[in-house]
PDB file of C-alpha atoms in Angstrom:
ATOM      1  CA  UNK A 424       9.048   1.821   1.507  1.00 70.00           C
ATOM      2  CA  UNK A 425       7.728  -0.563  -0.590  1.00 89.00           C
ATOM      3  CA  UNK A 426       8.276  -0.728  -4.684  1.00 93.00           C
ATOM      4  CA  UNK A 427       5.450   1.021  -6.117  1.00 94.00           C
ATOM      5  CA  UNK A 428       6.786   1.424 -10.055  1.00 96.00           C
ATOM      6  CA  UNK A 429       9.098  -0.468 -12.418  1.00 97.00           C
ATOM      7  CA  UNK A 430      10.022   1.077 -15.604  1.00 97.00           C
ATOM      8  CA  UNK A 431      12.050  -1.216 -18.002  1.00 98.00           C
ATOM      9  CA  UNK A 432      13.561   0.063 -21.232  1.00 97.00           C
ATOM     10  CA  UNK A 433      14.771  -2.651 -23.734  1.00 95.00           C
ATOM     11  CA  UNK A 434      16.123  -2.241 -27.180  1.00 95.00           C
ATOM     12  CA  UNK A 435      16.930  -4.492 -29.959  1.00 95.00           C
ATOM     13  CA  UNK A 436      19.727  -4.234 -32.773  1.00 95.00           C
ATOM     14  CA  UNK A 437      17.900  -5.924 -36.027  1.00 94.00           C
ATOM     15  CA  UNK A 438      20.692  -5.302 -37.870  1.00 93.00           C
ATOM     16  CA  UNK A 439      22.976  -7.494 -35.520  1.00 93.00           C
ATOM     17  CA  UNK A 440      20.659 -10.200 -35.595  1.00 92.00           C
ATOM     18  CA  UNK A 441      22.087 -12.805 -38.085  1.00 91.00           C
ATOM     19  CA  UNK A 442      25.138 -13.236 -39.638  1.00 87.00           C
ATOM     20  CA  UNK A 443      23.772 -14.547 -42.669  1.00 90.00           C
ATOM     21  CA  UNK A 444      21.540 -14.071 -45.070  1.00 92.00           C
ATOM     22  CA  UNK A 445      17.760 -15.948 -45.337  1.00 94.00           C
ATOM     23  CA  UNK A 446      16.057 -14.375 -42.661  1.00 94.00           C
ATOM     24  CA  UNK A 447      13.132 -11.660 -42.304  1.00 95.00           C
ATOM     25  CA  UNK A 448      14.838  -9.396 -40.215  1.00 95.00           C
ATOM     26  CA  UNK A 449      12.117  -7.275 -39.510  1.00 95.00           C
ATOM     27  CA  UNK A 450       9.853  -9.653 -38.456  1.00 96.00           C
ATOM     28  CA  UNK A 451      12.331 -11.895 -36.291  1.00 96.00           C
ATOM     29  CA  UNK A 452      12.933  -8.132 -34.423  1.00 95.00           C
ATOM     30  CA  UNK A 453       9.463  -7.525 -33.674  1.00 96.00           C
ATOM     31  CA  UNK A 454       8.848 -11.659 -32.890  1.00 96.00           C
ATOM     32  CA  UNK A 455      11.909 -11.013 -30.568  1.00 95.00           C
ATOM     33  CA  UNK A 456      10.782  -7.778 -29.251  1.00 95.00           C
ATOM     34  CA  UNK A 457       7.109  -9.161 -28.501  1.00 95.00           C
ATOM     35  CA  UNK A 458       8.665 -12.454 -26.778  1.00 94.00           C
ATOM     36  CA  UNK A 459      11.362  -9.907 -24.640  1.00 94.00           C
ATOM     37  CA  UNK A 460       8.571  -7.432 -23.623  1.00 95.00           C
ATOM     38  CA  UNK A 461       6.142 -10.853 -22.249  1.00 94.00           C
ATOM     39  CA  UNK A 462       8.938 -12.315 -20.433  1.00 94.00           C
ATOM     40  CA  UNK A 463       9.882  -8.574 -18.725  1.00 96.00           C
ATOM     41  CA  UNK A 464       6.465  -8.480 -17.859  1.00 95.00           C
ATOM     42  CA  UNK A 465       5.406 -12.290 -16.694  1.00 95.00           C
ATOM     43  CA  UNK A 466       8.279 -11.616 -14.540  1.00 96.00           C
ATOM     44  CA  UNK A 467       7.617  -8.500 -13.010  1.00 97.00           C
ATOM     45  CA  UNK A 468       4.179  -9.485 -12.202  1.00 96.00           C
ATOM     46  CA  UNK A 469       4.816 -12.977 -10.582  1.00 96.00           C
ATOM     47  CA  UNK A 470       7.704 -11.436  -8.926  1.00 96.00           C
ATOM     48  CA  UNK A 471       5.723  -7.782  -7.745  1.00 95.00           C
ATOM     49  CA  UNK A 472       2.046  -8.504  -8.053  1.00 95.00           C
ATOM     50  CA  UNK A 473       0.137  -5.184  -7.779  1.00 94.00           C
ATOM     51  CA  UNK A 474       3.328  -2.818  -8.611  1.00 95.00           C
ATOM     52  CA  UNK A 475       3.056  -0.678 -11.869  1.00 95.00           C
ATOM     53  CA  UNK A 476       4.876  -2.247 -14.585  1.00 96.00           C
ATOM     54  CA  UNK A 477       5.867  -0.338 -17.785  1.00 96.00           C
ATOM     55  CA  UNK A 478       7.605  -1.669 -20.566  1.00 95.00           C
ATOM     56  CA  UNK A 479       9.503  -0.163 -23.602  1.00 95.00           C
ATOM     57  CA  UNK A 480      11.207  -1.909 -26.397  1.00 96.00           C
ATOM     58  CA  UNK A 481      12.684  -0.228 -29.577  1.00 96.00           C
ATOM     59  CA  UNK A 482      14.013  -1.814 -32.560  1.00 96.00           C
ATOM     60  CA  UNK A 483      16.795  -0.079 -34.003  1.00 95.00           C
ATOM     61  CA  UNK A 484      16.799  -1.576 -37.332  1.00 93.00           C
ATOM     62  CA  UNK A 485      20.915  -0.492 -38.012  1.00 92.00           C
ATOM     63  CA  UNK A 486      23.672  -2.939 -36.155  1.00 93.00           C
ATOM     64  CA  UNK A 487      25.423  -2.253 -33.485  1.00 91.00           C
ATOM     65  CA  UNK A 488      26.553  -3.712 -29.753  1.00 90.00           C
ATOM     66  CA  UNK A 489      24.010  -4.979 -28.018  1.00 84.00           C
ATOM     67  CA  UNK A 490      22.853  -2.932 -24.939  1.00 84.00           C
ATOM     68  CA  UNK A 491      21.979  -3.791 -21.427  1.00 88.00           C
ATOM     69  CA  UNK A 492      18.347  -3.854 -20.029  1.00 94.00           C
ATOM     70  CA  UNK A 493      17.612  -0.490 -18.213  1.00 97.00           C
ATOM     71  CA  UNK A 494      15.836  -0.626 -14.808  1.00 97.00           C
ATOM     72  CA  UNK A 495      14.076   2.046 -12.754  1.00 96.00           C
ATOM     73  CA  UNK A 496      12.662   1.172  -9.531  1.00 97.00           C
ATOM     74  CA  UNK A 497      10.201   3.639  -7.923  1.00 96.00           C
ATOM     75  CA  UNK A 498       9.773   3.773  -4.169  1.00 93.00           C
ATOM     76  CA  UNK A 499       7.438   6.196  -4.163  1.00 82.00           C
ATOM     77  CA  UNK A 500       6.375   8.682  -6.399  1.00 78.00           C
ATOM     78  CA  UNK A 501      10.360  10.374  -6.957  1.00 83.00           C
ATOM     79  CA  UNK A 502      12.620   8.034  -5.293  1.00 89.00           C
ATOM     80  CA  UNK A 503      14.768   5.685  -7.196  1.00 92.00           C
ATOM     81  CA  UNK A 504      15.902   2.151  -5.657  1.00 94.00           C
ATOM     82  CA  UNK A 505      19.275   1.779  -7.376  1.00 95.00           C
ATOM     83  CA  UNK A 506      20.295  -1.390  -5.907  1.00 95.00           C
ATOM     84  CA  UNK A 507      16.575  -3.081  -6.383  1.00 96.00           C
ATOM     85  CA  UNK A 508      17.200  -2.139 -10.206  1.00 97.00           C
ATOM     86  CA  UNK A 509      20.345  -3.735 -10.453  1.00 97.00           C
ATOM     87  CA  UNK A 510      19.414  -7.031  -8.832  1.00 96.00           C
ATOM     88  CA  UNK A 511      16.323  -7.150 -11.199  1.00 97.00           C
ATOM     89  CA  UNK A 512      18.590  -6.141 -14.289  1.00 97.00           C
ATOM     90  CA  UNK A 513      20.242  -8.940 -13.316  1.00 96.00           C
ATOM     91  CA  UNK A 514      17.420 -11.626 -12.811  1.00 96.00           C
ATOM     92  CA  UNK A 515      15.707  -9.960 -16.509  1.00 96.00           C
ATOM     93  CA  UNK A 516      19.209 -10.693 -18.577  1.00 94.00           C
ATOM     94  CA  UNK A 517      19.427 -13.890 -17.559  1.00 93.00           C
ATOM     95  CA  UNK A 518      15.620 -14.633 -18.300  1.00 92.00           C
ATOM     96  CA  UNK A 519      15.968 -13.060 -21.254  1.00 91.00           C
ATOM     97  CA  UNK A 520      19.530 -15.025 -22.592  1.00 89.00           C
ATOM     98  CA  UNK A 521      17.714 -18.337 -21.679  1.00 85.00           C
ATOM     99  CA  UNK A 522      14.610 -17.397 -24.281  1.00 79.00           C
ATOM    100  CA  UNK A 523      16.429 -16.100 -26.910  1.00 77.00           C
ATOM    101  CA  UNK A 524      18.690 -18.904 -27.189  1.00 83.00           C
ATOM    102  CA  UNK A 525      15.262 -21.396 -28.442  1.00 82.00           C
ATOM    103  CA  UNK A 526      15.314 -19.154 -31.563  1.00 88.00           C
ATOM    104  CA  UNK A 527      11.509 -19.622 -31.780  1.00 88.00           C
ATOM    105  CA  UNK A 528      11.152 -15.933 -32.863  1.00 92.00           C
ATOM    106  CA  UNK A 529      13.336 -16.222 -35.723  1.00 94.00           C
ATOM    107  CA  UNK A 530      11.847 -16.359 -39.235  1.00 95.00           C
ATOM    108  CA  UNK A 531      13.236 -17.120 -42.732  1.00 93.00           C
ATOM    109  CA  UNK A 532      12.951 -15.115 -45.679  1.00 90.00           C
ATOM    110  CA  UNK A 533      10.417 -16.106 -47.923  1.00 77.00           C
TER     111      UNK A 533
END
């Protein structure tokens, strides 16, 4: 059967952002949650054109560990492709390590 839905969940630690001060934390979390969300997407839709796509990102604005992308692959309208999730989990981290590492979404405190 062929992929018919891919749910992605995504969240973000602001308070685990920097390690120092200077920096609008708020607004480098939602730059950095807008710049995760179009990569997830451009992705999924060069990758699955025509498959449902549906992206969520929270911002958690405490610290903590950082937590994996979660993937759910429909087949179907019920049926879950475990193994199709975990090789996109695993094409989405590495996307998203390589464009969080520019820093563009980062913004100092006024």
């Amino acid at each position: 059967m062929a992929i018919s839905r891919i749910i992605v969940a995504d969240r973000i630690m602001a308070g685990s952002l920097f390690e120092e001060e200077g920096y609008d934390v708020e607004q480098s979390a939602d730059n950095l949650a807008d710049l995760r969300g179009q990569i997830i997407f451009d992705f999924l839709e060069a990758e699955y054109p025509g498959v449902e796509v549906c992206t969520d990102i929270a911002i958690q604005r405490e610290a903590g560990p950082s937590w994996p992308v979660e993937v759910a692959v429909y087949v179907g309208d019920e049926e879950v492709d475990q193994a199709a999730a975990a090789v996109i989990r695993e094409q989405l981290m590495q996307r998203l390590k390589e464009s969080a590492a520019d820093r563009s979404w980062v913004v100092r405190a006024a």
